Each structure stands twice: as C-alpha cells, then as structure tokens.
Amino acid sequence: GNSVEDRLVTYADYCREIDEHKIELLKILKEIMEAIMKVEDPTLRNLLIYRYLDFETWESIAVMMNYSYVHVVHNLHPKAMEKIKELIVFNT
C-alpha cells in the first residue's frame, strides 16, 4: 500500500540509514584527523588540515601558505602524503 503509515515507516528507515552513515563518516573523519595531527612538520600538517579537514582548494591553500600552486601540489602535498603513509605503515 501507499498509506501514510507506510510512507512514515519508509521515511524512518531512511533516517536510520542516514544516521548510520553519518556515524561511519565521523569515525573516518576522526581517523583522518588523528593521522594528520601526528605529522610533526607544521607546514605539512597545516597543508593536510586545509585540504582534508577544511576542504580548501589547492589554489586557496597556496595563497594561505604563501607558496605557489605548483609548489603546494607537486612538492608539499606529496611530502605530506608520504608522512601520512609512514605513520599508517608504522602503526599497523
């Protein structure tokens, strides 16, 4: 049927699923934040925060950090990701 009750039950099910997904996303975000905060180099850590926690564009990150776009994307970001990789490999 297409009763109001059926629609409300379906809506409640969708809300529950969304809540479950939110919880999972928050767990993932917490793991990302914890990994980023372990990066010792403040420049690399800030870059990772701007990109993966604040969701800034590469262009705005370059401006905020007073580096060229090319330097941020092709030099600093790979270094930062290498540090994260080292932390993950070391901790597993």
Short mmCIF file of C-alpha atoms in Angstrom, two decimals:
data_model
loop_
_atom_site.label_atom_id
_atom_site.label_comp_id
_atom_site.label_asym_id
_atom_site.label_seq_id
_atom_site.Cartn_x
_atom_site.Cartn_y
_atom_site.Cartn_z
CA GLY A 1 0.00 0.00 0.00
CA ASN A 2 0.84 3.64 -0.20
CA SER A 3 -0.66 4.66 3.08
CA VAL A 4 0.68 7.48 5.21
CA GLU A 5 1.84 4.89 7.73
CA ASP A 6 3.88 3.04 5.06
CA ARG A 7 5.48 6.29 3.93
CA LEU A 8 6.34 7.23 7.50
CA VAL A 9 7.92 3.82 8.12
CA THR A 10 9.95 4.16 4.91
CA TYR A 11 10.99 7.67 5.94
CA ALA A 12 12.05 6.45 9.39
CA ASP A 13 14.11 3.67 7.77
CA TYR A 14 15.88 6.20 5.54
CA CYS A 15 16.58 8.44 8.53
CA ARG A 16 18.10 5.50 10.41
CA GLU A 17 20.30 4.61 7.43
CA ILE A 18 21.45 8.21 7.12
CA ASP A 19 22.31 8.33 10.81
CA GLU A 20 24.34 5.11 10.46
CA HIS A 21 26.24 6.61 7.52
CA LYS A 22 26.88 9.81 9.47
CA ILE A 23 28.36 7.82 12.35
CA GLU A 24 30.64 5.92 9.96
CA LEU A 25 31.75 9.15 8.27
CA LEU A 26 32.51 10.75 11.63
CA LYS A 27 34.65 7.74 12.57
CA ILE A 28 36.58 8.07 9.31
CA LEU A 29 37.00 11.82 9.80
CA LYS A 30 38.32 11.19 13.33
CA GLU A 31 40.88 8.71 11.97
CA ILE A 32 41.97 11.22 9.32
CA MET A 33 42.28 13.98 11.91
CA GLU A 34 44.30 11.79 14.27
CA ALA A 35 46.70 10.82 11.48
CA ILE A 36 47.13 14.42 10.34
CA MET A 37 47.82 15.64 13.87
CA LYS A 38 50.70 13.14 14.15
CA VAL A 39 52.57 14.81 11.27
CA GLU A 40 55.40 16.64 13.01
CA ASP A 41 56.24 19.18 10.30
CA PRO A 42 53.84 22.11 10.87
CA THR A 43 53.87 23.16 7.21
CA LEU A 44 52.87 19.70 6.03
CA ARG A 45 50.37 19.29 8.85
CA ASN A 46 48.72 22.63 8.01
CA LEU A 47 48.51 21.71 4.35
CA LEU A 48 46.75 18.45 5.26
CA ILE A 49 44.38 20.26 7.62
CA TYR A 50 43.48 22.85 4.98
CA ARG A 51 42.85 20.20 2.34
CA TYR A 52 41.33 17.24 4.17
CA LEU A 53 39.64 18.80 7.18
CA ASP A 54 38.78 22.29 5.93
CA PHE A 55 38.22 21.14 2.29
CA GLU A 56 40.09 24.11 0.84
CA THR A 57 41.06 24.22 -2.83
CA TRP A 58 44.70 23.90 -3.84
CA GLU A 59 44.61 27.49 -5.04
CA SER A 60 43.39 28.84 -1.70
CA ILE A 61 45.89 26.68 0.18
CA ALA A 62 48.72 28.10 -1.91
CA VAL A 63 47.57 31.65 -1.13
CA MET A 64 47.14 30.97 2.60
CA MET A 65 50.56 29.34 2.83
CA ASN A 66 52.32 31.90 0.61
CA TYR A 67 53.55 29.24 -1.82
CA SER A 68 52.93 28.77 -5.49
CA TYR A 69 50.21 26.40 -6.59
CA VAL A 70 52.81 24.19 -8.26
CA HIS A 71 54.93 24.01 -5.10
CA VAL A 72 51.93 23.07 -2.96
CA VAL A 73 50.56 20.43 -5.33
CA HIS A 74 53.77 18.92 -6.67
CA ASN A 75 56.16 19.30 -3.75
CA LEU A 76 54.49 19.80 -0.38
CA HIS A 77 51.45 17.57 -0.90
CA PRO A 78 53.47 14.51 -1.96
CA LYS A 79 55.76 15.02 1.04
CA ALA A 80 52.77 15.32 3.35
CA MET A 81 51.17 12.19 1.93
CA GLU A 82 54.45 10.31 2.35
CA LYS A 83 54.47 11.29 6.03
CA ILE A 84 50.91 10.01 6.40
CA LYS A 85 51.86 6.78 4.64
CA GLU A 86 54.80 6.32 7.01
CA LEU A 87 52.54 6.86 10.02
CA ILE A 88 49.97 4.39 8.76
CA VAL A 89 52.53 1.73 7.88
CA PHE A 90 54.33 2.24 11.19
CA ASN A 91 51.11 1.93 13.21
CA THR A 92 49.78 -1.22 11.53
#
